[in-house]
PDB file of C-alpha atoms in Angstrom:
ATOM      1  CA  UNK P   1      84.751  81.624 115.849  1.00  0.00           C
ATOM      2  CA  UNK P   2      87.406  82.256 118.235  1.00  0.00           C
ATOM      3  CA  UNK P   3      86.549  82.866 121.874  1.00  0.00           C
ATOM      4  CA  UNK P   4      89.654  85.207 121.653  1.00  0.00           C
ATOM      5  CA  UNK P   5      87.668  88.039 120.198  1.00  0.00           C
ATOM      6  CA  UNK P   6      86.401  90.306 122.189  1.00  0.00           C
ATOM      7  CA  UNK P   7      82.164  90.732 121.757  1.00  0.00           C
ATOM      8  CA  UNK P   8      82.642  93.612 119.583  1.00  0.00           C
ATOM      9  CA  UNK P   9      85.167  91.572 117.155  1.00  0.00           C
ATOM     10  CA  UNK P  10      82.491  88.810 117.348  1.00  0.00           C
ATOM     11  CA  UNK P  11      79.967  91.515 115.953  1.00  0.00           C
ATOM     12  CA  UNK P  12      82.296  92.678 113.194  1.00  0.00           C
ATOM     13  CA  UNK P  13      82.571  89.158 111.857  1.00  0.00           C
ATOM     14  CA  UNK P  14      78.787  88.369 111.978  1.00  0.00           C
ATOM     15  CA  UNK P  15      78.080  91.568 110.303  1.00  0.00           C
ATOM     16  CA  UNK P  16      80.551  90.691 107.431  1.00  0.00           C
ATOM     17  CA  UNK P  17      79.270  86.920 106.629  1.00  0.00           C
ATOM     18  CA  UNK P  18      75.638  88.970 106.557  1.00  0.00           C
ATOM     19  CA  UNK P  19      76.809  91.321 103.997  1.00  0.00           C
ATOM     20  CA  UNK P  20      78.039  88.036 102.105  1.00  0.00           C
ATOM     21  CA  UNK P  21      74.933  86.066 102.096  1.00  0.00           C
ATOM     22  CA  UNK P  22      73.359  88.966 100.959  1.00  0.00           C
ATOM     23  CA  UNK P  23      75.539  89.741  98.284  1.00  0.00           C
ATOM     24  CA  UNK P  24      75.572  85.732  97.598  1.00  0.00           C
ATOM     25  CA  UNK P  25      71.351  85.782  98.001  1.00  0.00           C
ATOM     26  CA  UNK P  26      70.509  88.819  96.109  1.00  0.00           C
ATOM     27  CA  UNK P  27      72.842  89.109  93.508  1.00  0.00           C
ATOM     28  CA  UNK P  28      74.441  92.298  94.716  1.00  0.00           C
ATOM     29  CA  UNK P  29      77.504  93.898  95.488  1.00  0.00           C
ATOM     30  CA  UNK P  30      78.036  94.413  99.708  1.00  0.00           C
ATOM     31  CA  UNK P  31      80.565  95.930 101.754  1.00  0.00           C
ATOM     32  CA  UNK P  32      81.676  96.463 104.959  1.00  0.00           C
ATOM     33  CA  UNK P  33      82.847  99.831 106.225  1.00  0.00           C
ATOM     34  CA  UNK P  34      86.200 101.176 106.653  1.00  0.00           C
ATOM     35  CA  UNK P  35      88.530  98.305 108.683  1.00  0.00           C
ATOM     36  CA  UNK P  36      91.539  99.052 110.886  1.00  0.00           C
ATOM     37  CA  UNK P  37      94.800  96.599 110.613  1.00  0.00           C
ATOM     38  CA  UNK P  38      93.640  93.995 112.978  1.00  0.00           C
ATOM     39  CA  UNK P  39      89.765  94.336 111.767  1.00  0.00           C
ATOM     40  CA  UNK P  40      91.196  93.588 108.472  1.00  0.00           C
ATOM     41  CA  UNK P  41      93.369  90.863 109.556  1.00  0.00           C
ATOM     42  CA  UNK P  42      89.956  89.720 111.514  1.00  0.00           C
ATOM     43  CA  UNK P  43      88.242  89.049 108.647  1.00  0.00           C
ATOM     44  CA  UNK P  44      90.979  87.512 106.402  1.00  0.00           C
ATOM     45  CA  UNK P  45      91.376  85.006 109.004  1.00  0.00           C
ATOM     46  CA  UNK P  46      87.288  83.870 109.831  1.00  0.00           C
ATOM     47  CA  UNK P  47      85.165  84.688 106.669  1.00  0.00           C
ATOM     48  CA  UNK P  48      85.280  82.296 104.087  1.00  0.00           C
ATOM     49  CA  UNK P  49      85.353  81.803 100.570  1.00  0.00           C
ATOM     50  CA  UNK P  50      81.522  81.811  99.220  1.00  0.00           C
ATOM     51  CA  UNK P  51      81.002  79.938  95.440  1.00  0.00           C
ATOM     52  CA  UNK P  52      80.009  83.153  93.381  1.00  0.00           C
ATOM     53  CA  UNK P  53      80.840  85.716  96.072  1.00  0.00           C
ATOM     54  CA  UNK P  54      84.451  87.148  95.061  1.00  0.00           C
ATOM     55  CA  UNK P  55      85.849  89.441  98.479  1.00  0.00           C
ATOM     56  CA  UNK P  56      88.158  92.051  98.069  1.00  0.00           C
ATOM     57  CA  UNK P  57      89.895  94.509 100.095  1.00  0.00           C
ATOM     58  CA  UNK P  58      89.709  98.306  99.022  1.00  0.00           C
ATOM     59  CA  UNK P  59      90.522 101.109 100.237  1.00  0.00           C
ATOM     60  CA  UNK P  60      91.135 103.964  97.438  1.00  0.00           C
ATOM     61  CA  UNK P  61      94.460 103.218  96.262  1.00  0.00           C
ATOM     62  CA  UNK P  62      96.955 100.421  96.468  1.00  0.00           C
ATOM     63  CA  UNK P  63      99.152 101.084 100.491  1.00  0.00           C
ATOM     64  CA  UNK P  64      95.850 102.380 101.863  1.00  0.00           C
ATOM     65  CA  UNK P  65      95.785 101.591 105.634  1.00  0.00           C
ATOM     66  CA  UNK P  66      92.163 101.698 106.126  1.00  0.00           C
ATOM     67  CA  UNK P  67      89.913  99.213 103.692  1.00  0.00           C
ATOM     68  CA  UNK P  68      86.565  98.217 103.222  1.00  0.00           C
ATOM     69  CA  UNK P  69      85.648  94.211 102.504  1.00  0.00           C
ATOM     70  CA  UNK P  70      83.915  94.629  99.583  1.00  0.00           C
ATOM     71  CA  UNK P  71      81.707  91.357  98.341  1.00  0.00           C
ATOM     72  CA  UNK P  72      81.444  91.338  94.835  1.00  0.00           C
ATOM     73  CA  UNK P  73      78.401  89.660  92.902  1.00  0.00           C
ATOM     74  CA  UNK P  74      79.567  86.966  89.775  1.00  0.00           C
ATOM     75  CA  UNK P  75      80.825  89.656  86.918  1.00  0.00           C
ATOM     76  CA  UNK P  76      80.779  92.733  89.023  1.00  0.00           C
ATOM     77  CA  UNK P  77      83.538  94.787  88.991  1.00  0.00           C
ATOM     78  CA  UNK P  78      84.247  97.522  91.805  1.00  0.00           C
ATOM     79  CA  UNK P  79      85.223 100.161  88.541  1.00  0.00           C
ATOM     80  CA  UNK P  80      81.734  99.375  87.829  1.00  0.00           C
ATOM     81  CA  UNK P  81      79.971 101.500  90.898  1.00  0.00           C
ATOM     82  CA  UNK P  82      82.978 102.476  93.227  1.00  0.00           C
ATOM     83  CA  UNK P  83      82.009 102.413  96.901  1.00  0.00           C
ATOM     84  CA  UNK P  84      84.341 104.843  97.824  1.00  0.00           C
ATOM     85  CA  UNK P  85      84.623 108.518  97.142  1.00  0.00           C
ATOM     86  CA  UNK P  86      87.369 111.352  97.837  1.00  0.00           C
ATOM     87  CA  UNK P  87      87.651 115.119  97.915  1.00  0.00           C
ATOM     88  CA  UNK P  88      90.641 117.682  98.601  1.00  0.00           C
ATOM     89  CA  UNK P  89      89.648 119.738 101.529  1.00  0.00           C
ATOM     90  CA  UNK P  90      92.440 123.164 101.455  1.00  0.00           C
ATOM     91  CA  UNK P  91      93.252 125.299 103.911  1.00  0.00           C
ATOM     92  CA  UNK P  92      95.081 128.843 104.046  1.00  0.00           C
ATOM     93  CA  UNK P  93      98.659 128.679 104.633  1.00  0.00           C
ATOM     94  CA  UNK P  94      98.830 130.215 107.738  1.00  0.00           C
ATOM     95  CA  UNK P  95      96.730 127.065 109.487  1.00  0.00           C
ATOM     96  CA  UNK P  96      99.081 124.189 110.336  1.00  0.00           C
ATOM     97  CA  UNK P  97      96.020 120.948 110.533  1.00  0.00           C
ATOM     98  CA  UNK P  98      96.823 117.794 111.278  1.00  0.00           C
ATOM     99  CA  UNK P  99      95.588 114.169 110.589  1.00  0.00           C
ATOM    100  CA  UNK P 100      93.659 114.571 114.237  1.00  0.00           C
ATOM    101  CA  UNK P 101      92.208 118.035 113.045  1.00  0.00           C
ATOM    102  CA  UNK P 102      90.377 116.736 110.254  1.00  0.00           C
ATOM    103  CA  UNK P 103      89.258 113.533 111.741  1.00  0.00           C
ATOM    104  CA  UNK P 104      88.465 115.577 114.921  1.00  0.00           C
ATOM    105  CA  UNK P 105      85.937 117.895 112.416  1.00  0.00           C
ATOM    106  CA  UNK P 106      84.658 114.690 110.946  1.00  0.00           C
ATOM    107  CA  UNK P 107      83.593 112.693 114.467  1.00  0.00           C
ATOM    108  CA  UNK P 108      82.597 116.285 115.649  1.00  0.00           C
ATOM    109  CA  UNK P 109      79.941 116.391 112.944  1.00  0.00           C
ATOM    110  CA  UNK P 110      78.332 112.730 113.825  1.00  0.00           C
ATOM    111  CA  UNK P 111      80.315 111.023 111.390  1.00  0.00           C
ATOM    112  CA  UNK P 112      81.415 107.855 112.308  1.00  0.00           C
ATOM    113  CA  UNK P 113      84.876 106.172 111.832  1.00  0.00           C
ATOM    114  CA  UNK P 114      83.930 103.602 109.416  1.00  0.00           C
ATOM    115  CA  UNK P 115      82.985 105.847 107.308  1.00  0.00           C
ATOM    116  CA  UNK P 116      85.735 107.568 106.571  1.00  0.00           C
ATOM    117  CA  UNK P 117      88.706 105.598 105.268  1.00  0.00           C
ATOM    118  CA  UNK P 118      92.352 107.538 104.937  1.00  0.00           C
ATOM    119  CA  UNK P 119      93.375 111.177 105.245  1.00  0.00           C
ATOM    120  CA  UNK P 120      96.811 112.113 103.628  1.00  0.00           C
ATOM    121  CA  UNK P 121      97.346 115.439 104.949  1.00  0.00           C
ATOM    122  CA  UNK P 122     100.000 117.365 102.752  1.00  0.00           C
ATOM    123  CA  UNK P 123     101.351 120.394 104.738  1.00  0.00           C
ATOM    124  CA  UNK P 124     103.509 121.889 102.097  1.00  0.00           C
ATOM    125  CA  UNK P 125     100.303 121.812  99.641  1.00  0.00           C
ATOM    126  CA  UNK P 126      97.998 123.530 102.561  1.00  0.00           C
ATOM    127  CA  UNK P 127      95.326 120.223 102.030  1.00  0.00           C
ATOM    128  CA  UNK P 128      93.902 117.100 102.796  1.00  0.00           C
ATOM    129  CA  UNK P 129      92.804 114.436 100.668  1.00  0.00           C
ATOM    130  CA  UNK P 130      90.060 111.881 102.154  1.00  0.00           C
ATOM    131  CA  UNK P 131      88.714 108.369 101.269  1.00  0.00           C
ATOM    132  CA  UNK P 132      84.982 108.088 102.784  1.00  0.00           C
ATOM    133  CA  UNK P 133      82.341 105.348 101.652  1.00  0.00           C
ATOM    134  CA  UNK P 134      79.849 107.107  99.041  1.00  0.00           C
ATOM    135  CA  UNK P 135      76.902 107.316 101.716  1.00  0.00           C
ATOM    136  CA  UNK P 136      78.335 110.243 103.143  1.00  0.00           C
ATOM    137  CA  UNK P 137      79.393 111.978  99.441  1.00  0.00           C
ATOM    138  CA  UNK P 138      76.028 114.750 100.429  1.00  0.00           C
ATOM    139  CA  UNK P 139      78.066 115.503 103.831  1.00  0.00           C
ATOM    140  CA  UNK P 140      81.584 115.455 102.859  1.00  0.00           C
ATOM    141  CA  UNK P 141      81.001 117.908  99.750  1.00  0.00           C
ATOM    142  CA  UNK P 142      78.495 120.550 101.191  1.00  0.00           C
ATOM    143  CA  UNK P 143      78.645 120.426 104.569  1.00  0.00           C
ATOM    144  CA  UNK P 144      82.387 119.582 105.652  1.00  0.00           C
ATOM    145  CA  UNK P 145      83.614 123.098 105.696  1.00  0.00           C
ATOM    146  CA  UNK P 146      85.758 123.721 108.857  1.00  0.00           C
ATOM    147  CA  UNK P 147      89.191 121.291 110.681  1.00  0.00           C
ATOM    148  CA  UNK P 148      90.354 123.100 113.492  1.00  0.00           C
ATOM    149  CA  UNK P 149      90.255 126.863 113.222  1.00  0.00           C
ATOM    150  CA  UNK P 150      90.307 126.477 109.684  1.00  0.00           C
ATOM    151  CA  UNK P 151      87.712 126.872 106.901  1.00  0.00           C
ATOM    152  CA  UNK P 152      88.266 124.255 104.229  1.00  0.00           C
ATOM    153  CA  UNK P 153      87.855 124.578 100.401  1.00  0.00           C
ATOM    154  CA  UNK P 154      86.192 121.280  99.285  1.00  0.00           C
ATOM    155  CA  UNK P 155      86.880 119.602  95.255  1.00  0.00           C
ATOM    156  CA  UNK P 156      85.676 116.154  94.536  1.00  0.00           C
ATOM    157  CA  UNK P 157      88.509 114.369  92.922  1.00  0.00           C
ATOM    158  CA  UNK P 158      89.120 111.362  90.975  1.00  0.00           C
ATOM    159  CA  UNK P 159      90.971 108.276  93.856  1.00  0.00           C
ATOM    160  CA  UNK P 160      93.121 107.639  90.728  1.00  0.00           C
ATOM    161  CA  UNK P 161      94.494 111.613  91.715  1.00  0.00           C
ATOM    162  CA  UNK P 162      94.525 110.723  95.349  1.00  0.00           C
ATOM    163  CA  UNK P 163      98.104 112.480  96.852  1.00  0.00           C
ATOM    164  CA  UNK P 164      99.600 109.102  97.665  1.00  0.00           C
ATOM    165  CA  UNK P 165     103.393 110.566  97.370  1.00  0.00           C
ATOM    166  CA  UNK P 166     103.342 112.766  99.969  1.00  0.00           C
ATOM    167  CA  UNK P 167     104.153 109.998 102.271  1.00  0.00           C
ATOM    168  CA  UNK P 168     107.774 110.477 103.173  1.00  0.00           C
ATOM    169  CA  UNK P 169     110.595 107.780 104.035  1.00  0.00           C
ATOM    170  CA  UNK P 170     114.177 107.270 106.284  1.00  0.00           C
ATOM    171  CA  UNK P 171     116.249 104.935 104.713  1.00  0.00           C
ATOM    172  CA  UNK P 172     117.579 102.956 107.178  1.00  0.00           C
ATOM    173  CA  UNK P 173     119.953 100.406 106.835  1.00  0.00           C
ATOM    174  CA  UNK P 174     122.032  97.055 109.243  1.00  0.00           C
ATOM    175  CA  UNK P 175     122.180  93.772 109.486  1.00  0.00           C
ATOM    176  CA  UNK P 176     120.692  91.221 111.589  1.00  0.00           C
ATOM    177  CA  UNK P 177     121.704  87.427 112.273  1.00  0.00           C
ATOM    178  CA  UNK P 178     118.758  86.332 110.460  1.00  0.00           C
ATOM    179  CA  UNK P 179     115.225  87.961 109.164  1.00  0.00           C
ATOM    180  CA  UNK P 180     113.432  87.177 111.675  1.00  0.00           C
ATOM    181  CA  UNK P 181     110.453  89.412 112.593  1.00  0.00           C
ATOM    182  CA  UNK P 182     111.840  90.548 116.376  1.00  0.00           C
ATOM    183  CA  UNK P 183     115.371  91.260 114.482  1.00  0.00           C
ATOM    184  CA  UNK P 184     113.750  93.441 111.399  1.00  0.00           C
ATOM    185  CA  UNK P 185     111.400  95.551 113.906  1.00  0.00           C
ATOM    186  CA  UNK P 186     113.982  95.906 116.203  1.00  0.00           C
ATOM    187  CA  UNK P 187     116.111  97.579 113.439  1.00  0.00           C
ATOM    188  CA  UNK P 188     112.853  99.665 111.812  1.00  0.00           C
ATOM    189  CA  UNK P 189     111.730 101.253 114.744  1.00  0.00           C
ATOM    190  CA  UNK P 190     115.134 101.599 116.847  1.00  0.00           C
ATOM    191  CA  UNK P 191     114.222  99.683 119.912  1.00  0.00           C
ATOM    192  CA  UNK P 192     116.091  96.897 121.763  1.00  0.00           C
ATOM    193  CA  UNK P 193     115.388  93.000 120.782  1.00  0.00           C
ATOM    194  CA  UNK P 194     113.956  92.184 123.717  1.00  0.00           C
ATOM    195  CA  UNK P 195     111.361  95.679 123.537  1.00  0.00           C
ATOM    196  CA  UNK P 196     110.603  94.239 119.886  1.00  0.00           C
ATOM    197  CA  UNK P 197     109.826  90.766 120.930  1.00  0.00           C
ATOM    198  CA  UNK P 198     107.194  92.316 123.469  1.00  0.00           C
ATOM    199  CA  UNK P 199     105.466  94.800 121.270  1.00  0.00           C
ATOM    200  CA  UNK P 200     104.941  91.616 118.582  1.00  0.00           C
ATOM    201  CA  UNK P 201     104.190  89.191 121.387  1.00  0.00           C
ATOM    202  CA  UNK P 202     101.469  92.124 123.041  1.00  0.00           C
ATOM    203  CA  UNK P 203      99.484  91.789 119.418  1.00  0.00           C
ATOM    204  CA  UNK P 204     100.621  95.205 118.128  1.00  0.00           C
ATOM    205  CA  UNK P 205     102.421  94.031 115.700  1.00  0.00           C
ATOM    206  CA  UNK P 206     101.628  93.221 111.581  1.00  0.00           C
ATOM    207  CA  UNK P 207     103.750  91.587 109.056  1.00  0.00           C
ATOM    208  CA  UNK P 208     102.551  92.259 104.887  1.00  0.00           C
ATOM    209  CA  UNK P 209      98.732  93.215 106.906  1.00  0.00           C
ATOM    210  CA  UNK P 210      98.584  89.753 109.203  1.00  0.00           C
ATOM    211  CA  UNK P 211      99.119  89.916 112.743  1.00  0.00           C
ATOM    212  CA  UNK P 212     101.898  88.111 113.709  1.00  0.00           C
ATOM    213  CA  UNK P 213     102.862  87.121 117.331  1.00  0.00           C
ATOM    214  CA  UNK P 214     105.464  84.702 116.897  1.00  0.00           C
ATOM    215  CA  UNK P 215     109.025  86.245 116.886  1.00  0.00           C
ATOM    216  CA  UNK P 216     110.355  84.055 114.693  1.00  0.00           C
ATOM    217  CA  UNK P 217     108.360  84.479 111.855  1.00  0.00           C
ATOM    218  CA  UNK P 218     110.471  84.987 109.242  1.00  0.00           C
ATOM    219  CA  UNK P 219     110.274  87.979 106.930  1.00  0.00           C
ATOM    220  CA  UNK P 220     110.308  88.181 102.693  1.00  0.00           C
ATOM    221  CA  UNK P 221     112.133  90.490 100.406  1.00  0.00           C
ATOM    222  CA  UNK P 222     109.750  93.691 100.251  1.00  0.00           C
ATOM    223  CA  UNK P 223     107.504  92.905 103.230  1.00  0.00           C
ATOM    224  CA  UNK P 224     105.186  95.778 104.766  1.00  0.00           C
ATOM    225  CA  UNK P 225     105.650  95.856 108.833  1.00  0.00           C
ATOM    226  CA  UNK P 226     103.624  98.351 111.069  1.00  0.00           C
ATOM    227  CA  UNK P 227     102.531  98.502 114.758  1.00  0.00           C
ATOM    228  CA  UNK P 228     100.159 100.460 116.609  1.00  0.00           C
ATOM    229  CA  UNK P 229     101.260 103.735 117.261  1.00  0.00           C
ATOM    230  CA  UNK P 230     104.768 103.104 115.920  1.00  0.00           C
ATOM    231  CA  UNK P 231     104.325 103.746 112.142  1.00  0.00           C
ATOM    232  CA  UNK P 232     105.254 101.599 109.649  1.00  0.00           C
ATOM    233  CA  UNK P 233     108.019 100.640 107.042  1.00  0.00           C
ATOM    234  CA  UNK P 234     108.997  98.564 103.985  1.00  0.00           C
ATOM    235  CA  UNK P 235     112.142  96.220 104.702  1.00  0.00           C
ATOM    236  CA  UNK P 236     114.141  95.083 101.563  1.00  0.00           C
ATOM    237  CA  UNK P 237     116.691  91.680 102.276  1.00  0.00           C
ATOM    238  CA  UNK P 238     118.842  91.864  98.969  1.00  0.00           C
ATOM    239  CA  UNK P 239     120.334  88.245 100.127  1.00  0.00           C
ATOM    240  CA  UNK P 240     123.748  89.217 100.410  1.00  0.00           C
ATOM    241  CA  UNK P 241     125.705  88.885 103.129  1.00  0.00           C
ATOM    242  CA  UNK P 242     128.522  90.906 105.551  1.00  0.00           C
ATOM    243  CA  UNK P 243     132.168  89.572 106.224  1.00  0.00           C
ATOM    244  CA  UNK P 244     130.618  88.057 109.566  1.00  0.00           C
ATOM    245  CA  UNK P 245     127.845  86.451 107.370  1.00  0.00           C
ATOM    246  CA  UNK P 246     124.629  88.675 108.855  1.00  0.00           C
ATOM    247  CA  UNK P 247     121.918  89.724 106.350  1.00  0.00           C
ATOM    248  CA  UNK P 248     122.090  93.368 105.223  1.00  0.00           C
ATOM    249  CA  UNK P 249     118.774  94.792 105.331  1.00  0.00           C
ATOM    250  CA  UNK P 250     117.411  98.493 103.677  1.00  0.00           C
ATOM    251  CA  UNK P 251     114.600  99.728 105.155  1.00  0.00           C
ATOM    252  CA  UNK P 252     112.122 102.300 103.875  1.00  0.00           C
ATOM    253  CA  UNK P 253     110.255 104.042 106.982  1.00  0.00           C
ATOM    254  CA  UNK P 254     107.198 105.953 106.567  1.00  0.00           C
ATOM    255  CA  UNK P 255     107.552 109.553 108.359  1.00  0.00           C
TER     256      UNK P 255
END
């Protein structure tokens, strides 16, 4: 294990390979609870691959940001028994709740973070829609009933209806000398080349969910990028090139 994890990092990991060997020892499905970026990349990097233990990353739908690592017993399936639950918690239109509201409610109430996975606010719609592991389902649907100042109408719904278009994008397009990682987030998040290469060499920075730290990693057609309290976009290289021969990128920025 790497003695650059801090103690709590070193906890994460143990509790993961013990969710493992019991999934591997008793025949049973195991997961973790709701991982952030670099707990996810964490985990990816230091547990291994068991011989009937097949681990995979969830999280509701397909971009979520939080995921569980779910260990999955020889012909289990996670359709089978899903892990994870949602509801839609609305609000009256003349409340304006944020991400931070709901979450706020949430911790307020002695929930605890890895419990609760994303929550796509959708302001025109007046609602929320929340991922949480199924050992809080009691809580979530019966007892989560104010965010803010607001009192919240609660439905159960289906993740396959979870409001994953709300999120909004900036096209954004330029060109760069070559697709290099500093180069790309330089462009995505409007900062100088030389504020880029510190926010990826400071460990903020993730390339397709890996943290990346060297600033010459290069970058693929389609790649996800995000760093800590910057957001996160989608960069598209179509492989053509300018009259002065520098790569045209299009990027897709979350908002």
């Amino acid at each position: 294990m790497a003695s650059v994890y801090s103690e709590e990092e070193k906890l994460l990991i143990k509790k993961a390979e013990d969710k493992q060997k019991q999934c591997y020892l008793k025949g049973i499905s195991t997961y973790t609870g709701f991982l952030n970026e670099r707990e996810q990349d964490i985990l990816m990097r230091e547990i291994k691959e068991c011989e009937g233990v097949r681990m995979v990353f969830y999280g509701g739908y397909s971009d979520a940001e939080r995921r569980i690592l779910v260990f999955l017993a020889e012909y289990d399936e996670i359709e089978y028994d899903p892990p994870l639950k949602a509801i839609r918690a609305a609000y009256y239109k003349e409340y304006d709740l944020s991400h931070r509201d709901f979450l706020g409610s949430l911790m307020g109430s002695g929930i605890k973070r890895e419990s609760v996975g994303d929550i796509i606010v959708n302001k025109d719609g007046h609602y929320a829609d929340i991922v949480f592991k199924k050992e809080i389902e009691g809580f979530m649907l019966r007892e989560f009933i104010t965010a803010g100042r607001a009192t919240l109408r609660i439905d159960e719904i289906p993740l396959s209806t979870l409001d994953t278009a709300e999120k909004k994008t900036e096209i954004i397009t330029d060109t760069v000398a070559s697709a290099r990682i500093d180069a790309v987030v330089s462009s995505g998040f409007g900062m100088s080349r030389e504020k880029a290469s510190a926010l990826i060499k400071s460990g903020k920075v993730f390339l397709d969910r890996r943290l990346v730290t060297d600033c010459d990693k290069q970058v693929d057609d389609g790649s996800l990028v995000n760093a800590q309290g910057m957001g996160k976009f989608r960069v598209y290289i179509p492989g053509n090139l300018s009259k002065k021969g520098r790569m045209f990128l299009r990027i897709e920025k979350y908002v």
